[in-house]
Coordinates of N, CA and C in Angstrom, one line a residue:
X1161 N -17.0 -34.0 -6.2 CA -15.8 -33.8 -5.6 C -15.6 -32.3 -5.3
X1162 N -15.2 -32.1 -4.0 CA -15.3 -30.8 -4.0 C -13.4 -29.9 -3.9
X1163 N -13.6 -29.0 -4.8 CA -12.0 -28.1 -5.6 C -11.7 -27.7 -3.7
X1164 N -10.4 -28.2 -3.9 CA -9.9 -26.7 -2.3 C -9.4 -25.2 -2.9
X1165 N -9.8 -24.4 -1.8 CA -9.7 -23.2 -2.4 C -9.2 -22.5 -1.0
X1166 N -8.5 -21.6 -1.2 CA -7.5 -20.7 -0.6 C -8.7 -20.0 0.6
X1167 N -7.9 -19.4 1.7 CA -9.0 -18.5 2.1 C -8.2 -18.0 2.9
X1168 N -7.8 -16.1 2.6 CA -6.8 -15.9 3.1 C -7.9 -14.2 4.4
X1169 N -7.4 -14.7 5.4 CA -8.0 -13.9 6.3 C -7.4 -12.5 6.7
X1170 N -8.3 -11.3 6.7 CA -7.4 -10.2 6.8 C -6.1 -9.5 8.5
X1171 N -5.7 -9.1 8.2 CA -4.8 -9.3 10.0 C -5.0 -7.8 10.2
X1172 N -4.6 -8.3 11.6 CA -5.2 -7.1 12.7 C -4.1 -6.0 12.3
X1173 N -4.5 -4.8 12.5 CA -3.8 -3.7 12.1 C -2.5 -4.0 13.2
X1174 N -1.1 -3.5 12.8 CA 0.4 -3.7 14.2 C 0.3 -2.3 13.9
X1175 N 0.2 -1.4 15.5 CA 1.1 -0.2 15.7 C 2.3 -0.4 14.9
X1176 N 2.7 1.0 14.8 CA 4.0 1.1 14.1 C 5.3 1.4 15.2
X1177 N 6.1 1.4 15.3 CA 6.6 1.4 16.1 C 7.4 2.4 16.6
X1178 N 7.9 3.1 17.1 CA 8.2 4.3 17.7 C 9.7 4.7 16.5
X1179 N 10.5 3.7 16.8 CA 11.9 3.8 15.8 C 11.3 4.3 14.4
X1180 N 9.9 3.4 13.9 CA 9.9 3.3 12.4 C 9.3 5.1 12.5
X1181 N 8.7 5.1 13.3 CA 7.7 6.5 13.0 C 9.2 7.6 13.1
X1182 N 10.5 7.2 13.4 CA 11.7 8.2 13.9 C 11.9 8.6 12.1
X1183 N 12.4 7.2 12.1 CA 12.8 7.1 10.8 C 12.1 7.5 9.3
X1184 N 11.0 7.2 9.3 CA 10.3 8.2 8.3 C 10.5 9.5 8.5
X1185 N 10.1 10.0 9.3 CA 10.4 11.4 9.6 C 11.7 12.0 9.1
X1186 N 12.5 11.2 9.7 CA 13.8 11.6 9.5 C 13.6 11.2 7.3
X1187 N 13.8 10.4 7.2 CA 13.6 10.5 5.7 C 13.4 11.5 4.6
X1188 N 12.2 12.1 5.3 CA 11.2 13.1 5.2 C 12.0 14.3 4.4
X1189 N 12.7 14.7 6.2 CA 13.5 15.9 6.4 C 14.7 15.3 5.4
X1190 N 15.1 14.5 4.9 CA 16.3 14.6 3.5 C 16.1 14.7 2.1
X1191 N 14.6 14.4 2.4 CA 14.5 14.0 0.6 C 13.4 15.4 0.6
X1192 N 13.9 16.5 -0.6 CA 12.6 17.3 -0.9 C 12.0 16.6 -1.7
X1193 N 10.9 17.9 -1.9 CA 10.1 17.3 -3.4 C 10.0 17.8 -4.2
X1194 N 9.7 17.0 -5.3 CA 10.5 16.5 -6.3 C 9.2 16.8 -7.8
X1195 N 9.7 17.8 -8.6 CA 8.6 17.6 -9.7 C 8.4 16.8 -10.5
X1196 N 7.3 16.7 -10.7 CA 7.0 15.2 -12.1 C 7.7 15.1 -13.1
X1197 N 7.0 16.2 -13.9 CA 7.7 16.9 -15.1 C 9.2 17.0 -14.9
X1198 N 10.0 17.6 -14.4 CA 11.0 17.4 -13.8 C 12.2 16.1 -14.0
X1199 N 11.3 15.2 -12.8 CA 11.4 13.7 -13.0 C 11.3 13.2 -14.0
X1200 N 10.2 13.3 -15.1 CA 10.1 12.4 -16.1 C 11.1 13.2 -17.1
X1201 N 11.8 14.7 -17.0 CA 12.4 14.7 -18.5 C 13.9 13.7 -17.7
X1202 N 14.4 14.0 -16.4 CA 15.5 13.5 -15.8 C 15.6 12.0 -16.7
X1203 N 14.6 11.5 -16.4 CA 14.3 9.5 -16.7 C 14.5 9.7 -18.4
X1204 N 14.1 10.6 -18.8 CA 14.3 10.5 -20.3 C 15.7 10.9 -20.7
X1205 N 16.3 11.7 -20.5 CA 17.9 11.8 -20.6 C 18.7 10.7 -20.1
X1206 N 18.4 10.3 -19.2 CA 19.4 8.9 -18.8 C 18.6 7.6 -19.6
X1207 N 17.5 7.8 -19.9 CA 17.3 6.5 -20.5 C 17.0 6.4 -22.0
X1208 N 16.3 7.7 -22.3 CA 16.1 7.9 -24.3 C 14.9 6.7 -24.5
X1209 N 13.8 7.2 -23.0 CA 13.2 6.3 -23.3 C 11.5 6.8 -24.4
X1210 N 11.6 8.8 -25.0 CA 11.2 9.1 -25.8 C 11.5 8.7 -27.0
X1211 N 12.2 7.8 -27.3 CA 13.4 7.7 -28.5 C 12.4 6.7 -29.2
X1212 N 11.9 5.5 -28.3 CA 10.8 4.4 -28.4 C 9.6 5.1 -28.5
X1213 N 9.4 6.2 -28.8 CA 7.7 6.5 -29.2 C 7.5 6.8 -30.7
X1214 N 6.7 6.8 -31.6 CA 6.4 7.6 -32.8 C 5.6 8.5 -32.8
X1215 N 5.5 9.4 -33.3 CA 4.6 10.1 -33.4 C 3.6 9.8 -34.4
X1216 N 2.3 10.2 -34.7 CA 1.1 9.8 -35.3 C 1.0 9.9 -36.8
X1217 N 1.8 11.1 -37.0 CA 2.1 11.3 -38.5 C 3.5 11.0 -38.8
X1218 N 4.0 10.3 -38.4 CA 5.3 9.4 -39.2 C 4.8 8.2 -40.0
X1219 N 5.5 7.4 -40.9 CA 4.7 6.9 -41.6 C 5.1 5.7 -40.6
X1220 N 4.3 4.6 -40.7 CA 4.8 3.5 -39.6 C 4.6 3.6 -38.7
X1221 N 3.8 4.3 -38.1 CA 3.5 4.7 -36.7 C 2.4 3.9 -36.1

């Protein structure tokens, strides 16, 4: 008996479209950029998500 099995075919690349390429752009020009470091202490203050780590020399770690 033979198993069916999926077979999923790749698609043709779609131009993008004139509007979407506006709009990125535009995006672009609102958002700077943005440091990692930066970013990750921001994520840690609103979340205390260093709070869940231990360090290696705690006992229990």
């Amino acid at each position: 008996m033979v198993q069916p099995f999926l077979t999923i075919s790749s698609l043709e690349k779609q131009e993008e479209p004139p509007s979407l390429l506006r709009l990125n752009n535009r995006i672009k020009q609102l958002l700077s950029p943005v440091d990692l470091t930066e970013l990750l202490l921001e994520i840690d203050v609103r979340t205390g998500l260093t709070h869940e780590f231990a360090h290696v020399s705690e006992s229990g770690a």
